[in-house]
Structures are given as C-alpha cells and as structure tokens.
Coordinates of C-alpha atoms and ligand atoms in Angstrom, one line a residue:
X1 CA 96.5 136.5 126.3
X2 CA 98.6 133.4 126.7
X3 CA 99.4 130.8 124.0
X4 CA 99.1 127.5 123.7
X5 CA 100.7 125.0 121.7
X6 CA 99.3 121.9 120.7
X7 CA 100.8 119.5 118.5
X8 CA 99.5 115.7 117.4
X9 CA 102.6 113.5 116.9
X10 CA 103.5 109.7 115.3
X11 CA 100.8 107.6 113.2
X12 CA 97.5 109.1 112.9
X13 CA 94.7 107.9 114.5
X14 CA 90.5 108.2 114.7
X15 CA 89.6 111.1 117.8
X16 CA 93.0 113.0 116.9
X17 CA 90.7 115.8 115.8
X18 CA 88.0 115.5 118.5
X19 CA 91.1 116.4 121.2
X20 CA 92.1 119.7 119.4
X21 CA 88.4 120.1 119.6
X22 CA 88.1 119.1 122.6
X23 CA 91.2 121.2 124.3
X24 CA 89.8 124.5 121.9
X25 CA 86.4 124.5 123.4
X26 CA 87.5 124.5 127.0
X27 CA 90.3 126.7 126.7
X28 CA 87.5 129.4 125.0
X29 CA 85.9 129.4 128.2
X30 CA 88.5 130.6 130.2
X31 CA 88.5 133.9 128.0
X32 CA 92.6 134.5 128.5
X33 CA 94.0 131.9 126.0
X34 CA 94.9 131.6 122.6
X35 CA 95.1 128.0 121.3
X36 CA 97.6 127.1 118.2
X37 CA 98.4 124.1 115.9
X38 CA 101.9 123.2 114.8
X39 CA 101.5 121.7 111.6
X40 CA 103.0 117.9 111.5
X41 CA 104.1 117.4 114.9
X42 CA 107.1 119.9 116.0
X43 CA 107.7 120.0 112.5
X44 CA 105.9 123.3 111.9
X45 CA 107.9 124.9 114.9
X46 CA 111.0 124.1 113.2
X47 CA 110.1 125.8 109.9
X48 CA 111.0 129.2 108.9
X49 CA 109.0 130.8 109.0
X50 CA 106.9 128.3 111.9
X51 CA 103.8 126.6 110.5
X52 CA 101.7 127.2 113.3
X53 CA 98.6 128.2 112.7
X54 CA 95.7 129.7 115.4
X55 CA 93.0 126.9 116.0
X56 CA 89.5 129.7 115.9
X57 CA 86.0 128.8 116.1
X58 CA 86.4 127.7 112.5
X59 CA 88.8 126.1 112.6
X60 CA 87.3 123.3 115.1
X61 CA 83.8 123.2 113.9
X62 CA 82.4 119.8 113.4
X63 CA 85.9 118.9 113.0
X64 CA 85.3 115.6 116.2
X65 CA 83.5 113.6 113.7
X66 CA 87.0 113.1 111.1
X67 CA 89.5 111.0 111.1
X68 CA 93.3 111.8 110.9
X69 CA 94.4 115.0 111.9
X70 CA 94.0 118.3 110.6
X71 CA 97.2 119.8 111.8
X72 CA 98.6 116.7 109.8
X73 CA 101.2 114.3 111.3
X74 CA 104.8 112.6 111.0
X75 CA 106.4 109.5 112.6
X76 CA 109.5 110.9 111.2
X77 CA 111.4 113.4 111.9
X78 CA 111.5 112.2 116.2
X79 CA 113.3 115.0 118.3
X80 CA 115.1 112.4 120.8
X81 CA 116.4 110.5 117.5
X82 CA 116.6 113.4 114.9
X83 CA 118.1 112.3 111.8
X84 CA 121.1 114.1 110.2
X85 CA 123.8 113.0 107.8
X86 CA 127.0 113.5 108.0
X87 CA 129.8 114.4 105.3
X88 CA 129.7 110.9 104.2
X89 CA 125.8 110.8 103.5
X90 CA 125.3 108.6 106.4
X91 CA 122.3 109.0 108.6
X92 CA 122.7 109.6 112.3
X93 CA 119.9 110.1 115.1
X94 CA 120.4 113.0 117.6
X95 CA 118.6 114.4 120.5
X96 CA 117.2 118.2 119.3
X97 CA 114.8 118.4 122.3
X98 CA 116.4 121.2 124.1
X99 CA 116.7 123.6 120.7
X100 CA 112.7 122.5 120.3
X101 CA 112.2 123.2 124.0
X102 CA 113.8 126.5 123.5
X103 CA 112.3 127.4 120.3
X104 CA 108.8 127.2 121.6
X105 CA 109.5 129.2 124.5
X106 CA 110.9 131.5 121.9
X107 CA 107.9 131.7 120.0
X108 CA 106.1 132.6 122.9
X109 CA 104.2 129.8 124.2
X110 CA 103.3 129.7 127.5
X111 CA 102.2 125.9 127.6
X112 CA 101.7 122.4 125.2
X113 CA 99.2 120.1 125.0
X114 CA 101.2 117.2 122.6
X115 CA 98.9 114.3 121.7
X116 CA 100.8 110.9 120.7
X117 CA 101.6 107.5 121.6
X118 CA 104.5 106.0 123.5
X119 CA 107.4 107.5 120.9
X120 CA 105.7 111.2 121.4
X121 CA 104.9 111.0 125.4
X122 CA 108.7 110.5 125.8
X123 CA 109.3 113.4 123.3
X124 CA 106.9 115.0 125.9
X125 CA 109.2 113.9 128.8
X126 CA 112.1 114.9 127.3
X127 CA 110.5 118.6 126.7
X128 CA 109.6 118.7 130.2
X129 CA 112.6 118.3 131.4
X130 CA 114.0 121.6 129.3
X131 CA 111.8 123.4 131.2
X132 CA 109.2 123.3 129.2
X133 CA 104.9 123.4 130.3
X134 CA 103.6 120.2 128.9
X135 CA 100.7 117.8 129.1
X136 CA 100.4 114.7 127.4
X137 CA 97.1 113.0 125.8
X138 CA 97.8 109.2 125.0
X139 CA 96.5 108.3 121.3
X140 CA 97.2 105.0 119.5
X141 CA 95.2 102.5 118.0
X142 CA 97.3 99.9 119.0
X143 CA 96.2 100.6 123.4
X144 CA 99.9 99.6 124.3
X145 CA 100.1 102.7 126.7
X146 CA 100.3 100.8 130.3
X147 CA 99.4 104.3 132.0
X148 CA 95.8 104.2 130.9
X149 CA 92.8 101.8 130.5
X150 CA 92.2 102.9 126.8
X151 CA 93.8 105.1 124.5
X152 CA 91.7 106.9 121.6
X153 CA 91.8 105.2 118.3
X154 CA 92.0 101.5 119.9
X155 CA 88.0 101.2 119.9
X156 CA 87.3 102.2 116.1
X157 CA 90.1 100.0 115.1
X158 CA 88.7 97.0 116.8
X159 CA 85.5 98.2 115.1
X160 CA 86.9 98.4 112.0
X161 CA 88.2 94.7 112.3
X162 CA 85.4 93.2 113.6
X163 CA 82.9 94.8 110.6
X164 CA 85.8 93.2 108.6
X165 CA 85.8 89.6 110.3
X166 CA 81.9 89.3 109.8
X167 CA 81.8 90.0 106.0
X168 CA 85.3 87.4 106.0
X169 CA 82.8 85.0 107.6
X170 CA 80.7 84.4 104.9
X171 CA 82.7 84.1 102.4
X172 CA 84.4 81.6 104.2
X173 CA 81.3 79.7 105.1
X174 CA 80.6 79.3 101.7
X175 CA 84.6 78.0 100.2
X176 CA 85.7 75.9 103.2
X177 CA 88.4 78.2 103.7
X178 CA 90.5 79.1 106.2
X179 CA 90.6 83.0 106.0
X180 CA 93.5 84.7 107.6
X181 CA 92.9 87.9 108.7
X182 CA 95.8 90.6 109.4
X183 CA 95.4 93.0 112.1
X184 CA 97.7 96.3 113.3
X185 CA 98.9 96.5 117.3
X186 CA 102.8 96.5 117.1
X187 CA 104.3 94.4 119.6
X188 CA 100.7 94.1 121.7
X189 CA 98.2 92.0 120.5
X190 CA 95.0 94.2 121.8
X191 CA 93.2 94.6 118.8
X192 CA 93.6 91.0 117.4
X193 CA 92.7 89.9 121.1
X194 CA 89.8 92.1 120.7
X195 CA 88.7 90.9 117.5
X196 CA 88.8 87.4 118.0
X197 CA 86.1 87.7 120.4
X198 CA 84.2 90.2 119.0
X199 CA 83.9 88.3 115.7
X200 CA 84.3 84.7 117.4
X201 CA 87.3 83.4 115.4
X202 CA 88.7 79.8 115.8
X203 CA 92.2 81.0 115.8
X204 CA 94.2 83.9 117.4
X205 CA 97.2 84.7 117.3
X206 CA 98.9 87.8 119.2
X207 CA 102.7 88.8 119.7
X208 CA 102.8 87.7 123.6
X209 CA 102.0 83.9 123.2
X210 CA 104.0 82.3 120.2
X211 CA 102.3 80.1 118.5
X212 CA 103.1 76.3 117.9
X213 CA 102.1 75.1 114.7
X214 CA 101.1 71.9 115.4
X215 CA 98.5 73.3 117.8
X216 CA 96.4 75.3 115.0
X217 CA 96.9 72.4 112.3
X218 CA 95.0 70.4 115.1
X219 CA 92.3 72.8 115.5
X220 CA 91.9 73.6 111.7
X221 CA 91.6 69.6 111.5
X222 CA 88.8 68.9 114.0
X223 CA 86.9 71.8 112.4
X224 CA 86.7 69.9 109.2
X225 CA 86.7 66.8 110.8
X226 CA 83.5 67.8 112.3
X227 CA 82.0 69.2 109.4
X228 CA 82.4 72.7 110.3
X229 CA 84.1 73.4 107.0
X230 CA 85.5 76.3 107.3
X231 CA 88.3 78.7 109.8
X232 CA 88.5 81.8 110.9
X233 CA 92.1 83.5 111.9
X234 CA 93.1 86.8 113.5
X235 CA 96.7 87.6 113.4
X236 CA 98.7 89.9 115.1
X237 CA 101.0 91.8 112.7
X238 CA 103.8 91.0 114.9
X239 CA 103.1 87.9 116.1
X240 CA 105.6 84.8 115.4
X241 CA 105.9 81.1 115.7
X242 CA 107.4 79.6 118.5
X243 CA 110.5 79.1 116.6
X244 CA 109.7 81.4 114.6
X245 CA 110.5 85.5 113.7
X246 CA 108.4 88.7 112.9
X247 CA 108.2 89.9 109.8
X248 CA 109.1 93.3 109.2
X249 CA 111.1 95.5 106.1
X250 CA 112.8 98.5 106.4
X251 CA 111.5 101.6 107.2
X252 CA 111.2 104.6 105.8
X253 CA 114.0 107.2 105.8
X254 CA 113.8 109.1 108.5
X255 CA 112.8 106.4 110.8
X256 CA 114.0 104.6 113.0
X257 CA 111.7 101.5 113.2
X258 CA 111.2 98.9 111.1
X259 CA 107.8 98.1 109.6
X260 CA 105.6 95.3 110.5
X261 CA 102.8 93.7 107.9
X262 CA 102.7 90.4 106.2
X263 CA 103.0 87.9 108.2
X264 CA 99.4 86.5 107.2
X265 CA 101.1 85.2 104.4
X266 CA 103.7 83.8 106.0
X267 CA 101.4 81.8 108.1
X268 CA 99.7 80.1 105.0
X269 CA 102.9 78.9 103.9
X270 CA 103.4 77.3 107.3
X271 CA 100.3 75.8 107.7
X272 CA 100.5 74.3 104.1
X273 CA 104.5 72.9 104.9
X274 CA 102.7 71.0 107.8
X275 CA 99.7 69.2 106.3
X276 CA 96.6 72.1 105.8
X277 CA 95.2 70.9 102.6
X278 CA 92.3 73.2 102.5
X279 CA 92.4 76.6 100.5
X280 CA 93.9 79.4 102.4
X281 CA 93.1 83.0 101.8
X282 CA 94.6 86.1 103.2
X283 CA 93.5 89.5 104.0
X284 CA 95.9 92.2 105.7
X285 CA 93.5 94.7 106.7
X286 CA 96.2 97.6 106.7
X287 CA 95.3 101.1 107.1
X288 CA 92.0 101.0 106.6
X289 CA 91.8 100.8 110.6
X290 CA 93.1 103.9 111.3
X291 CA 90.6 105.7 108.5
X292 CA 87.6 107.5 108.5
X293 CA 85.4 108.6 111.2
X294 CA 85.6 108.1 114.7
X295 CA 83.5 105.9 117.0
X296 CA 80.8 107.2 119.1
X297 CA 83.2 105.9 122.1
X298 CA 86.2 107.2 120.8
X299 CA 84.4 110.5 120.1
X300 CA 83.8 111.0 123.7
X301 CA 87.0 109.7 124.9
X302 CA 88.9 112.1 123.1
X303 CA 86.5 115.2 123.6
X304 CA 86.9 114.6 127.6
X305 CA 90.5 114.1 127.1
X306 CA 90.9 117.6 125.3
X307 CA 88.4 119.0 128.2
X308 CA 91.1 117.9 130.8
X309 CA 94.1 118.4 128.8
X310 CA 93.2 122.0 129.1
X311 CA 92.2 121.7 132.7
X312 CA 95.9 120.6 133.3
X313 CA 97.4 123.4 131.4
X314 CA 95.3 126.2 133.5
X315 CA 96.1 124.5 136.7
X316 CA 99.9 124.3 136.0
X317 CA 99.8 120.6 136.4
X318 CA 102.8 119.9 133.7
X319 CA 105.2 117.2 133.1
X320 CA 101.9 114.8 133.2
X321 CA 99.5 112.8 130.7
X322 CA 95.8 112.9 130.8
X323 CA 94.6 108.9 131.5
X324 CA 91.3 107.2 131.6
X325 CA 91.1 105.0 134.9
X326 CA 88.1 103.1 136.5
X327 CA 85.9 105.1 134.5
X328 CA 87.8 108.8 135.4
X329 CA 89.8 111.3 134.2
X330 CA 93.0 111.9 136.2
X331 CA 96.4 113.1 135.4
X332 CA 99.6 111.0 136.0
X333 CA 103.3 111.5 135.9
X334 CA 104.5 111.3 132.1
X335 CA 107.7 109.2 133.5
X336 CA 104.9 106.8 134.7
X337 CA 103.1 107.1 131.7
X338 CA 106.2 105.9 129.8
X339 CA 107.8 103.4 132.2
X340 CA 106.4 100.2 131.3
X341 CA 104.7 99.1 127.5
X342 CA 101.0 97.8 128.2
X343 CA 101.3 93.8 126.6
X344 CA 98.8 91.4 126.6
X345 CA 98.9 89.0 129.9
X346 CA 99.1 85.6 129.2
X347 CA 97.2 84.8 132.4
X348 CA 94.9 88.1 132.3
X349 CA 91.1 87.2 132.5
X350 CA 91.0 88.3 128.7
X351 CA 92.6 85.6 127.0
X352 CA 91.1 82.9 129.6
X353 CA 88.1 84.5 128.5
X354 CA 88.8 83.8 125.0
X355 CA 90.4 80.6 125.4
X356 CA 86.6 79.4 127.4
X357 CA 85.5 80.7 124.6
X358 CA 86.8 78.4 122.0
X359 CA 90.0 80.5 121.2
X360 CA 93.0 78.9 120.2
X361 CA 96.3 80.8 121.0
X362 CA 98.9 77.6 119.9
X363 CA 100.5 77.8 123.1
Ligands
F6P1 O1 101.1 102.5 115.9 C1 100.0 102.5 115.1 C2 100.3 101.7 113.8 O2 99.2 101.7 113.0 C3 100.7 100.3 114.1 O3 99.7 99.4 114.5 C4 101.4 99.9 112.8 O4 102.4 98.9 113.0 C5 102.1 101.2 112.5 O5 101.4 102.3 113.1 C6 102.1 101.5 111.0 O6 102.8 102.6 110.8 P1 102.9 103.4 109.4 O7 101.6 104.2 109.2 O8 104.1 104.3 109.5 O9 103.0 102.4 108.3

C-alpha cells in the first residue's frame, strides 16, 4: 500500500473537513492507498512519537458538513520561520523544511496533500523543493490567493457577514445610527467588498483604497440630510485612512505576524473628531466567520478540490496546487500559486459595480 499524508495548515476555515473528505473518498477507490492525518499541521510529524493518525471510513463520515478541522490546526509553529530561542531567551525564526521534508519521507510517506493558505502553499513550495511529493489545496476565508478564482471558506464568511449586516440593519433603522461593522480579509478587502453589496451598505471601506474622511462625513450627511436617518458601514480589518495606519497588536508567541481587529472603533473616533454628531455603534464581527458549518457552495468546492487533490497525487503531478478557474478544476505550478497576493483592483468591474451601486469607498 502507499501512504499518504495530508495535513490542514494556518487559520481554520469552513470546508477544511469536506477536503480530507473529499481526498479520503477518492483515494478509497483506487484500492492501493492509505490516507493519514498529521495532527496540527506538520506539528504531529514532529512529535515523538508522530501524531498521525489513519483517516478510515469513520473517520470521514459526515465529517463535510463541520466546520474547523478535525486534524486540528496551528498558525504557529511555521517551518520556513520556525521559532527557537537562543541562550539569551530570545526568539529566532529558522527554516526546518528540509528536516520536515526528510522526516516524512522517513515515516514512509509516499506523497502530501497540504491544505492552507498563502503562508502554508509556500511551506508547500519549500517541501517540494526537498524532494518531497506534494499538492496544494488553497483554503482561506479571506480569497487573497491570486492563483485561483475562489478559495474555500471565502463564501460562508461573506455569508456569515451578510446574515450579520441584515439583522445590523434594523436596528439601525430604528436609532438613526451609523453602525459600523468589522469584517476579517487581511490585507484584501474581498469579503468587506462582498458584503457591501450583498447587504447594500452606504459605506465600504477595504485595505486597497484608503479612505478620506471627509468623503464619508459627506455621505453620512446627505443620508440624514435626506431623511434617510440612518448608515450602514463595512470595514475592512485592515483598512486605513488616507493618512492614516492599520491597526494591529502583537501576536502571539510563536508568530510571526501581527494581528489585525479594531479598527471599527477607531473609525468612530474619526468620524466624531470631524463633525458626525449622530450615535455611532460598532460591531467587530470576529471569529464568528470562520465558525460552524460550511456553505452549500463551499461544501462542493472543497469536496471537488479533495477529488482532484487526489487525482494529482496518483498521476504524480507534484510541486502544484489544485485551483478553480472558469468554472474548472486544473492544477497549477505552486511557485505560480504563490507569486503574486490576489488584492482588490481599484478599477476591477467589482468596485465600479459597487460604486454604481451607491457605494462609497472615500477615495
Ligand atoms: O486568514 C484568515 C484570518 O481569519 C484573517 O482574516 C484574520 O486576520 C486572521 O486569520 C485571524 O487570525 P487568528 O485566528 O490567528 O486570530
């Protein structure tokens, strides 16, 4: 029989579950391979003794409908930037990719199937280049992977939001408010963008088009000039004022990146400090959009992307990542998949869309 490794990498994400699924159902059909789970990404490869368990029938039943993951996950912990302190207590980041490369191949795996976002497709890369068989499957909520139309994850979130946005609506109707609402993305303002339209905000502000102040106190104005007493706002967690900067804190030990959330609140205060007399409310929606179950879309999405995943792996075509385009499934290069970060264009059809719309981005 010959093994295969699969492992689901960085933040978790809704469809996680419906790959391994996905990738397990296929691979039983081919009758000569075994399909195993490293618990929290290569984490469980560097235990001793390796947490890697064997994915049976059992394992993956019904398991395409949950959210998270149930090999679990870390966003720590990254082999290209593995932390380790020196004598002094200092933290340090090196690059352990070729001992993981090694000790799977050790462990006697013939191929992996690692499912992650931009940080774990260049772990993916990396591992390739040891020598190792891999295939990529692009997950993240935040759809900021350029190689593909749509990663898994981005489509519940939005859903998430928008469910959210309505049942802001309302309450807002009912205060004359302006309601800020928070979204996730990182530096790409998909979901926000997404949202906006969905939900038909006033206001939306994403990463790739600072905003100028003065431009939303003027559309907050005419809204209550007009009667229409009351605003809606999507915000981008790292979106920032023309002059402005992100906000973001620390992060965690073990990590390299800083953490973005917040900056809802720092848009009331800027709103107020130029003129907004009108009651402000925020609401940073969090976590909640990575929880829970799955869309119907992003069920199939990532099912079909475990399907091919697996196809990959039994034709031996490695060093690539499974990506939806034009409504397909193909494979491409990973060091394509991992070239270029997918932003929002400022002159895409999208955000003309929106702006025809009624959307105002403050540029
Ligand atoms: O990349 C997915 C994501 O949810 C981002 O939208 C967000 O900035 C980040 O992860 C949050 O990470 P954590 O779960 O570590 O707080």
């Amino acid at each position: 029989m010959k093994k295969l490794l699969i492992a689901t990498g960085g933040g978790d994400c809704p469809g996680l579950n419906a790959v391994i699924r996905g990738i397990c159902k296929r691979a039983k059909k081919e009758k000569d391979w075994e399909v195993y789970g490293s618990r929290e990404a290569f984490n469980g490869v560097y235990s001793d003794p390796p947490e890697i368990i064997k994915l049976t029938k059992k394992k993956i039943a019904g398991i395409h409908v949950k959210g998270g993951t149930i090999l679990k996950t870390t966003n720590k912990a990254d082999p290209l930037h593995f932390p380790v302190k020196d004598e002094h207590g200092n933290v340090k980041f090196v690059d352990r990719t070729n001992v993981l490369a090694e000790r799977i191949k050790e462990l006697g795996f013939d191929a992996v199937i690692n499912i992650g976002g931009d940080g774990s497709q260049k772990i993916s890369q990396a591992l390739f280049n040891h020598g190792l068989n891999i295939v990529g499957v692009p997950k993240t909520i935040d759809n900021d992977l350029s190689a593909t139309d749509m990663t898994f994850g981005f489509q519940t979130a939005v859903q998430i939001a928008s469910d959210s946005l309505d049942k802001l609506v309302t309450t807002a109707e009912s205060h004359h408010r302006v309601m800020i609402m928070e979204v996730m993305g990182r530096d790409a303002g998909w979901i926000a963008l997404h949202t906006a339209i969905s939900g038909g905000a006033e206001i939306c502000l994403i990463p790739e088009i600072p905003y100028d102040i003065k431009k939303l106190v003027e559309k907050i104005q005419s809204r209550y000039d007009k009667g229409r007493g009351f605003v809606i706002i999507v915000i981008a967690e790292g979106a920032k004022a023309k002059e402005g900067t992100i906000v973001s804190h620390a992060g965690d030990e073990g990590s390299r990146h800083v953490r973005l959330g917040g900056v809802a609140y720092q848009l009331t205060h800027q709103l107020k400090d130029a003129g907004i007399t009108a009651e402000i409310r925020e609401t940073v929606l969090g976590h909640v959009q990575r929880g829970g179950t799955p869309s119907a879309f992003d069920r199939v999405l990532a099912s079909l992307f475990g399907v091919k995943a697996f196809e990959m792996v039994a034709n031996g075509e490695f060093g690539k990542m499974v990506s939806f385009k034009n409504n397909d499934f193909v494979a491409v290069p990973l060091e394509e998949a991992t070239k270029d970060y997918n932003f929002v264009r400022k002159d895409s059809f999208i955000v003309k869309g929106a702006k025809d719309l009624g959307i105002t981005f403050g540029d």
